[in-house]
Coordinates of C-alpha atoms and ligand atoms in Angstrom, one line a residue:
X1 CA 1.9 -17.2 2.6
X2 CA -0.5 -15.4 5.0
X3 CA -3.5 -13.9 2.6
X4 CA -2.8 -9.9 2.8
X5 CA -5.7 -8.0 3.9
X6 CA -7.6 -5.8 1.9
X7 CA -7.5 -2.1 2.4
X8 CA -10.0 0.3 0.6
X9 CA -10.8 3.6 0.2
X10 CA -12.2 6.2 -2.1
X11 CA -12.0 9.6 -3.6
X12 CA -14.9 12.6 -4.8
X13 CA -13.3 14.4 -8.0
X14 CA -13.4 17.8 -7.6
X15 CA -10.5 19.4 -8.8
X16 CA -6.9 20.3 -8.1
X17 CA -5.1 18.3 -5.6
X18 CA -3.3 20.0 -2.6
X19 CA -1.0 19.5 -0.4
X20 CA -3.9 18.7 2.6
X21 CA -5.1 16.4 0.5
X22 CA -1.8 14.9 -0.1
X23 CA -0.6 14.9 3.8
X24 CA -4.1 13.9 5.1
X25 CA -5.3 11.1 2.8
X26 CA -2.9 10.4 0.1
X27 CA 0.4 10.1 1.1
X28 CA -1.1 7.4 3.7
X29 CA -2.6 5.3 0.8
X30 CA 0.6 5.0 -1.0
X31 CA 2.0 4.1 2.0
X32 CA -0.5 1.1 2.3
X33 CA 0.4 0.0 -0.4
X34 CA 3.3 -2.1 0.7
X35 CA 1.6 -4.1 3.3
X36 CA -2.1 -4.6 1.8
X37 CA -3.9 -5.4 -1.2
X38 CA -4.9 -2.0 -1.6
X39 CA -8.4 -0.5 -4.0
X40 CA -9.0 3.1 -4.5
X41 CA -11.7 4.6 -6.6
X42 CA -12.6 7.7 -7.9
X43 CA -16.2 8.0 -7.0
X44 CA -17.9 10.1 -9.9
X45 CA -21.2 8.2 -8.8
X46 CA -20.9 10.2 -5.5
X47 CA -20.5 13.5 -7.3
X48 CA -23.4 13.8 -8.7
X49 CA -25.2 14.0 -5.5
X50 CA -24.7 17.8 -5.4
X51 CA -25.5 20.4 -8.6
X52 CA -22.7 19.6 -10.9
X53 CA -21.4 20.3 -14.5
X54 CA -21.3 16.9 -16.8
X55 CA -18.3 18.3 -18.8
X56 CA -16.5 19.5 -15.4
X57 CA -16.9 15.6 -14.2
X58 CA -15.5 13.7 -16.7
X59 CA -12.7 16.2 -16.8
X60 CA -12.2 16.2 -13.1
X61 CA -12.4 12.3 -13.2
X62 CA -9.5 12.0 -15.1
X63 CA -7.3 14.6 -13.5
X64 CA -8.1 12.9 -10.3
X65 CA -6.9 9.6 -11.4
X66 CA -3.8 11.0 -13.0
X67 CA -2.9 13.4 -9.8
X68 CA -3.8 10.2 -8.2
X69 CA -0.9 8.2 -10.2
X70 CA 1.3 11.0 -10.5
X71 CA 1.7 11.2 -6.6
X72 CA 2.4 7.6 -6.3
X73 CA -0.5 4.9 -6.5
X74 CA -0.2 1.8 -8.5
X75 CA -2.4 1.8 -11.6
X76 CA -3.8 -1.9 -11.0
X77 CA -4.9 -0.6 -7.4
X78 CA -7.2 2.3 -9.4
X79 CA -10.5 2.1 -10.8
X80 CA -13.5 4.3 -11.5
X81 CA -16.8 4.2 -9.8
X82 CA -18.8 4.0 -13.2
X83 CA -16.9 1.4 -15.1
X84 CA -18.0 -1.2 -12.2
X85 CA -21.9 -0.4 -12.2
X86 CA -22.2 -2.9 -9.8
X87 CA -21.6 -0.5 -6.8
X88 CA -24.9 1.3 -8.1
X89 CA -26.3 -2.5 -7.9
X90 CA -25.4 -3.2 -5.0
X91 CA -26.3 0.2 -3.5
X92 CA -30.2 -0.4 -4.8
X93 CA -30.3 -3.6 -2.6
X94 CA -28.6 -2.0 0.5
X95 CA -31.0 0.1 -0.1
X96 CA -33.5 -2.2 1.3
X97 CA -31.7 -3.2 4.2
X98 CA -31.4 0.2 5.2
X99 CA -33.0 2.7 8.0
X100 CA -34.5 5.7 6.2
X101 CA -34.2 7.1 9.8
X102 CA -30.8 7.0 10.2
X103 CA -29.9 7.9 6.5
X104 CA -31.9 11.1 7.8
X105 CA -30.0 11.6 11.1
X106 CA -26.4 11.4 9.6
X107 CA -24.0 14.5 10.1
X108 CA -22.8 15.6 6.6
X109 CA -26.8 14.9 5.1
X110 CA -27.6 17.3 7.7
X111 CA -25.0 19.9 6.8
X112 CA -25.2 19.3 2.9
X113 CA -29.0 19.8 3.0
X114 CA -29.1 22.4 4.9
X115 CA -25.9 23.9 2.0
X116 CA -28.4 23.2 -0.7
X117 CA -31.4 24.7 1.2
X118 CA -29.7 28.0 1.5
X119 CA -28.2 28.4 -2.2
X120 CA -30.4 29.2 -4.8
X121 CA -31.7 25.9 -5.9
X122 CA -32.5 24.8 -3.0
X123 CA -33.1 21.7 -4.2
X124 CA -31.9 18.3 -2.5
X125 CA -31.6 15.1 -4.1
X126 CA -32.9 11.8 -3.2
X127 CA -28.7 11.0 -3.9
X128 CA -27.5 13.2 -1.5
X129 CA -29.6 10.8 1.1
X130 CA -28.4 7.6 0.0
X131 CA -24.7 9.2 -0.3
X132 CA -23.7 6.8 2.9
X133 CA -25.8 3.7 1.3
X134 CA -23.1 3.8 -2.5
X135 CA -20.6 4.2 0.1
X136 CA -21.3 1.1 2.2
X137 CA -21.5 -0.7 -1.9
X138 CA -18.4 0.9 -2.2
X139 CA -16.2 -0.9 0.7
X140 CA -18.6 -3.9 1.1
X141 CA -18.2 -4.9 -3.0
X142 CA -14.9 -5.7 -2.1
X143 CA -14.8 -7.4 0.7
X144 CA -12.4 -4.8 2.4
X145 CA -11.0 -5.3 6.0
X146 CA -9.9 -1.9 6.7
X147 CA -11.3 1.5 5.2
X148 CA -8.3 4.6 5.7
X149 CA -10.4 7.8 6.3
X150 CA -10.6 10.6 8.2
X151 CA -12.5 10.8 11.9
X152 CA -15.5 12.8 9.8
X153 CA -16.1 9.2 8.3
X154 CA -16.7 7.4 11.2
X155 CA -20.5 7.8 11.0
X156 CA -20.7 6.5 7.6
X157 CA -18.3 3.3 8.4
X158 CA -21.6 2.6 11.2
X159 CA -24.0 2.6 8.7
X160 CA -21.9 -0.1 6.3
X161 CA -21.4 -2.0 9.4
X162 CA -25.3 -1.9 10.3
X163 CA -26.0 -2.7 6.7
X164 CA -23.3 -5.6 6.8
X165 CA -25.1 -7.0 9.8
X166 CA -28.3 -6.5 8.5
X167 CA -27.8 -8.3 5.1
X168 CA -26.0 -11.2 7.3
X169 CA -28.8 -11.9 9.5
X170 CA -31.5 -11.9 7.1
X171 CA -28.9 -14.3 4.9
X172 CA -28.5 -16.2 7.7
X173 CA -24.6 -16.4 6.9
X174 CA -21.6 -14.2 7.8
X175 CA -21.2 -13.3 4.0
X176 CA -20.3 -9.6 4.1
X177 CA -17.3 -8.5 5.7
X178 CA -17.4 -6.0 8.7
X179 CA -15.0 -3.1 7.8
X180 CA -12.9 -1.0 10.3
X181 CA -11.7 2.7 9.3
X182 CA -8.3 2.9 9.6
X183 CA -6.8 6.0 11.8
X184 CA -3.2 6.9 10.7
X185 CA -2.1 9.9 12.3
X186 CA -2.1 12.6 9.8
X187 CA -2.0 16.3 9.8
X188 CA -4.5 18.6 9.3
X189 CA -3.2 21.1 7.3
X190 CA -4.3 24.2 7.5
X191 CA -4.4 27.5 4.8
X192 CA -1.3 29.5 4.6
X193 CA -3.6 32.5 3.9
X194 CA -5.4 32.0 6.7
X195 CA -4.6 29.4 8.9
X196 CA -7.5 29.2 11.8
X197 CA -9.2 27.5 8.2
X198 CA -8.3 23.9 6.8
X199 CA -6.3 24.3 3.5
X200 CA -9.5 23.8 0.8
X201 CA -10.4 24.4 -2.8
X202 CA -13.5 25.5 -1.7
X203 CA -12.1 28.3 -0.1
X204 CA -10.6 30.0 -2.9
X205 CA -7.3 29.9 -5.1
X206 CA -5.0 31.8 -2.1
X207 CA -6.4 29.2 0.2
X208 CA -4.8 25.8 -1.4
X209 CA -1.1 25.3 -2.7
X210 CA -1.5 23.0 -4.9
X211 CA 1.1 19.6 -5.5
X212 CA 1.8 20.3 -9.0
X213 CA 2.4 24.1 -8.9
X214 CA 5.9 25.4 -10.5
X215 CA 8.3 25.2 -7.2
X216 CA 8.3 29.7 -7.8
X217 CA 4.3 29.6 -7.0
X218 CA 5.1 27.4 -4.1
X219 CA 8.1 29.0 -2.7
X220 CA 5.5 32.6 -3.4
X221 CA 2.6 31.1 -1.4
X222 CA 4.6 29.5 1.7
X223 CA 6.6 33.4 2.0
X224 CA 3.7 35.0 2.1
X225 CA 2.1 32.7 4.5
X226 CA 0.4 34.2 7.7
X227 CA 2.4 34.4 11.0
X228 CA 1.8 36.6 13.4
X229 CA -0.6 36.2 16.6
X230 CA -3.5 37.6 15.6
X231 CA -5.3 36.8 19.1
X232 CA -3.3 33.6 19.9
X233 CA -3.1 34.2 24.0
X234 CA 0.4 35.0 24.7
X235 CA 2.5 32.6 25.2
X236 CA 1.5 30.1 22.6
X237 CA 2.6 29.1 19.3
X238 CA 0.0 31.1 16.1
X239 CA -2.1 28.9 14.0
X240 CA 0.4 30.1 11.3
X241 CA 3.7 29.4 12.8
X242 CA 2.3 26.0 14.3
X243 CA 0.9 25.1 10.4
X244 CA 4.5 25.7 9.4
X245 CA 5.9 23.6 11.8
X246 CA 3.4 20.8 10.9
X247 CA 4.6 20.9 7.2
X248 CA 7.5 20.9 8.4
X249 CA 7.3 17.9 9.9
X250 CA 5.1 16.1 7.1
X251 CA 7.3 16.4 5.0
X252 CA 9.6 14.5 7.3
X253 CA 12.5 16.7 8.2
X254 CA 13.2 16.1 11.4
X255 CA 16.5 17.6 11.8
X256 CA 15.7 21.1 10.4
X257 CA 12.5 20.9 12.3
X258 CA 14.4 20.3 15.6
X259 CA 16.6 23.1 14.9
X260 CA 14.1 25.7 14.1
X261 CA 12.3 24.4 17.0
X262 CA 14.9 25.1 19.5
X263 CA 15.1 28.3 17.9
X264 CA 11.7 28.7 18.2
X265 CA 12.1 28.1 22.2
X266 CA 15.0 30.2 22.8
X267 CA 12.7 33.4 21.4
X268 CA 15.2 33.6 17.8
X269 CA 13.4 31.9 15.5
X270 CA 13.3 33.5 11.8
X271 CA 10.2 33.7 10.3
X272 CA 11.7 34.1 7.1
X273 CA 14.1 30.8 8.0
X274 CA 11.1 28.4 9.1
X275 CA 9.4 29.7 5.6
X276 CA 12.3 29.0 3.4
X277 CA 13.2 25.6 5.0
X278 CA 9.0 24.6 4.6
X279 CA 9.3 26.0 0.7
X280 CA 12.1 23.6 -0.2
X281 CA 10.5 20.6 1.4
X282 CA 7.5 21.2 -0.4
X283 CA 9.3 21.7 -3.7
X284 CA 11.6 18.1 -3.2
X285 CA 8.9 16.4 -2.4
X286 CA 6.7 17.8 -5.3
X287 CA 9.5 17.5 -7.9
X288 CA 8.7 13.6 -8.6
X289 CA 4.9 14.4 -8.9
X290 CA 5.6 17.1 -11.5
X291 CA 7.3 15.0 -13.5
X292 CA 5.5 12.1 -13.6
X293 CA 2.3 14.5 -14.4
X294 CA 4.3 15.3 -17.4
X295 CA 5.0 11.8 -18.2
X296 CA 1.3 11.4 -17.8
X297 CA 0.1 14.5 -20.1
X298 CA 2.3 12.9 -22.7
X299 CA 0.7 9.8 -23.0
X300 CA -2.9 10.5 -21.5
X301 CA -4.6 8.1 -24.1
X302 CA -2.4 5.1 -22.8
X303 CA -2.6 6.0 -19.6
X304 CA -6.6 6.0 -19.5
X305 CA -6.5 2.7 -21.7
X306 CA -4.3 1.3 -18.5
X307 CA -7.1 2.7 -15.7
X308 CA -10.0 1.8 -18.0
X309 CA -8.2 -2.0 -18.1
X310 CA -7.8 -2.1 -14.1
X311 CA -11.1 -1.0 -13.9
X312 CA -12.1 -4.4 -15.9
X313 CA -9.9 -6.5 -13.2
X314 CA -11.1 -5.1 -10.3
X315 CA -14.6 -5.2 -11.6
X316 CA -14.5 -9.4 -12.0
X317 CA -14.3 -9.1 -7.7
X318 CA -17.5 -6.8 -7.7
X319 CA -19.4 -9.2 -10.0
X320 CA -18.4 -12.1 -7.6
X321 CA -20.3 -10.5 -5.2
X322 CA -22.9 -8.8 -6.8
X323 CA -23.8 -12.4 -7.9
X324 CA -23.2 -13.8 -4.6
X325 CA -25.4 -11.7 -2.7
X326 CA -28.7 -11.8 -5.6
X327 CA -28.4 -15.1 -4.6
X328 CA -28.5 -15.1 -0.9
X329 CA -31.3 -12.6 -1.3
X330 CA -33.4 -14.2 -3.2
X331 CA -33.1 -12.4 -6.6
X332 CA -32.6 -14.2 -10.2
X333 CA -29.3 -13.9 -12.1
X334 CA -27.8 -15.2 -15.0
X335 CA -24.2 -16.2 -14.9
X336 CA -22.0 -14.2 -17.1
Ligands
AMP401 P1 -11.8 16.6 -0.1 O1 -11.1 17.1 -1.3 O2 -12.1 17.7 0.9 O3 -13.0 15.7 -0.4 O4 -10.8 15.7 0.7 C1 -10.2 14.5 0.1 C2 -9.4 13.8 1.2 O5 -8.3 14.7 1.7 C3 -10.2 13.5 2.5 O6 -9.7 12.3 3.0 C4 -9.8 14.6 3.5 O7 -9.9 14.1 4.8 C5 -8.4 15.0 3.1 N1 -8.2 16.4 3.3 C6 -8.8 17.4 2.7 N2 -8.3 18.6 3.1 C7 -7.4 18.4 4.1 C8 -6.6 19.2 5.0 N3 -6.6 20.5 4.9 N4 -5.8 18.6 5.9 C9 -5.8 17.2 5.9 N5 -6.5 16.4 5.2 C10 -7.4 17.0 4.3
LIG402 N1 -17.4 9.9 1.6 C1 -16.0 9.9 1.4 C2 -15.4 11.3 1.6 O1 -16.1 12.3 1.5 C3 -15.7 9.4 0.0 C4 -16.0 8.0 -0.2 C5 -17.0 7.4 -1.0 C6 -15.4 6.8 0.4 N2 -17.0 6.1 -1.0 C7 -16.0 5.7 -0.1 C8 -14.4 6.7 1.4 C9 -15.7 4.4 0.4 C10 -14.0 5.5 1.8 C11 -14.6 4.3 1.3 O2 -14.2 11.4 1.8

């Protein structure tokens, strides 16, 4: 049998999960699933690179990995960043095979620091530097062919490829696997509240509907979604309407969406029909993730002895290379 290839990808916890998380990121790794060998971490490591609260991580860690399972993903595929210290390991020697230059020069250290400049701190860490370098550990640890992430990723996928290279040619060996991001199409899903904006928790309760919310907050959050024009010129589709259609379509109802469509084309289309038909998606397709979160609540102390346990398995791979690649740099182990 051909050797499946290895997908990775990974995950900040930070709270609630919502439905542009679900249709942009996801929804796609469940997917993968079927054809890969498929790893997905939540990288607590990674948030700590910005002011945070201890108690607020541990508790986010955990809701992640359960909104995580809840919506779909295989325990044995999950692990957490700090039960395989290794990445951190591994991070320390990329470390040294990377540019301080272009750690300097990347898009979302510019924009973070500049964030942390302005707030009233203004303090920037050393992490928030070498954010790209734990992510390079992150996909390289494991070997991984292909890396599922949005466009805003690309510049950090370079940098593990230049460290990759890098660690090769000084190895004198083609020991670390180059990964490519993998583009699905996905939507971008924008607020209901206020849809020129993506749908973010950042952005405030009204701006994010979140997976798990009782189908009545859903239904409430999608009728009073934004429609009209606003200065759309005339003639084409508002943000609003067009965000509507895009769930719509997410959610994979191709026949209703058709219908409104045309409706939309001969100049009839109901708001109010196009709102209730986007509600009920949303609700079906969230009823399964309510109730497995339920199933989860109920047995949280299993349920984190099972992520803590796959955590274990997928470490034994991380050591492999951790060992691996002290050796072909010329640093002593012992062998556990
Ligand atoms: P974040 O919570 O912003 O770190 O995002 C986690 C993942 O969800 C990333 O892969 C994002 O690209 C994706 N994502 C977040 N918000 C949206 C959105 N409004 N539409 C589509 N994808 C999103
Ligand atoms: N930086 C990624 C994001 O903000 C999260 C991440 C950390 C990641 N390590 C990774 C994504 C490894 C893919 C692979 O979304």
């Amino acid at each position: 049998m051909e050797q499946k290839k290895r997908v990775l990808s990974c995950i900040q916890p930070t709270g609630d999960m919502h439905f542009g998380n679900y249709f942009g990121a996801v929804k796609n790794w469940v997917d993968l699933q079927a054809e890969y060998e498929c790893f997905y971490g939540v990288v607590n490591y990674h948030a700590m690179t910005m002011p945070y609260d201890s108690k607020k991580l541990v508790h986010n860690t955990w809701e992640l990995i359960f909104n995580l399972m809840a919506t779909g993903l295989k325990t044995e595929t999950l692990f957490i960043q700090s039960l395989v210290p290794e990445h951190a390991e591994l991070c320390w020697i990329f470390n040294c095979f990377t540019s301080y230059g272009q750690l300097s020069r990347m898009t979302q250290f510019k924009d973070k620091s500049k964030q942390s400049e302005e707030s009233s701190e203004g303090f920037i860490s050393a992490g928030l530097l070498n954010y790209p370098v734990l992510q390079a550990a992150d996909i390289l640890i494991y070997r991984a062919d292909f890396v599922p992430v949005g466009d805003d990723q690309d510049q950090h996928l370079e940098l593990a490829r230049n460290i990759a290279q890098r660690f090769n040619n000084q190895a004198g060996k083609e020991y670390l696997i180059l990964p490519k991001a993998l583009h699905t199409e996905v939507p971008r899903v924008m607020s209901t509240a206020e849809p020129t904006r993506k749908m973010s928790k950042s952005a405030g309760e009204k701006h994010y509907i979140n997976i798990f919310a009782e189908p009545d907050r859903i239904r409430k959050q999608i009728r009073s979604a934004v429609t009209d024009a606003g200065d759309t010129p005339a003639g084409e589709m508002s943000p609003g309407v067009k965000n509507l259609f895009s769930l719509l379509k997410a959610c994979e109802k191709h026949d209703i969406y058709d219908a409104l469509m045309n409706n939309y084309n001969a100049g009839n289309l109901k708001y109010v029909d196009l709102k209730e038909a986007v509600a009920e998606a949303l609700v079906e397709i969230s009823n399964p993730f309510r109730q497995r979160k339920a199933e989860i609540n109920a047995n949280k102390k299993e349920v984190k002895e099972q992520v803590k346990a796959s955590s274990v398995e997928i470490r034994k791979r991380a050591q492999e290379t951790i060992r691996e690649v002290q050796e072909l740099s010329g640093l002593l182990n012992v062998k556990f």
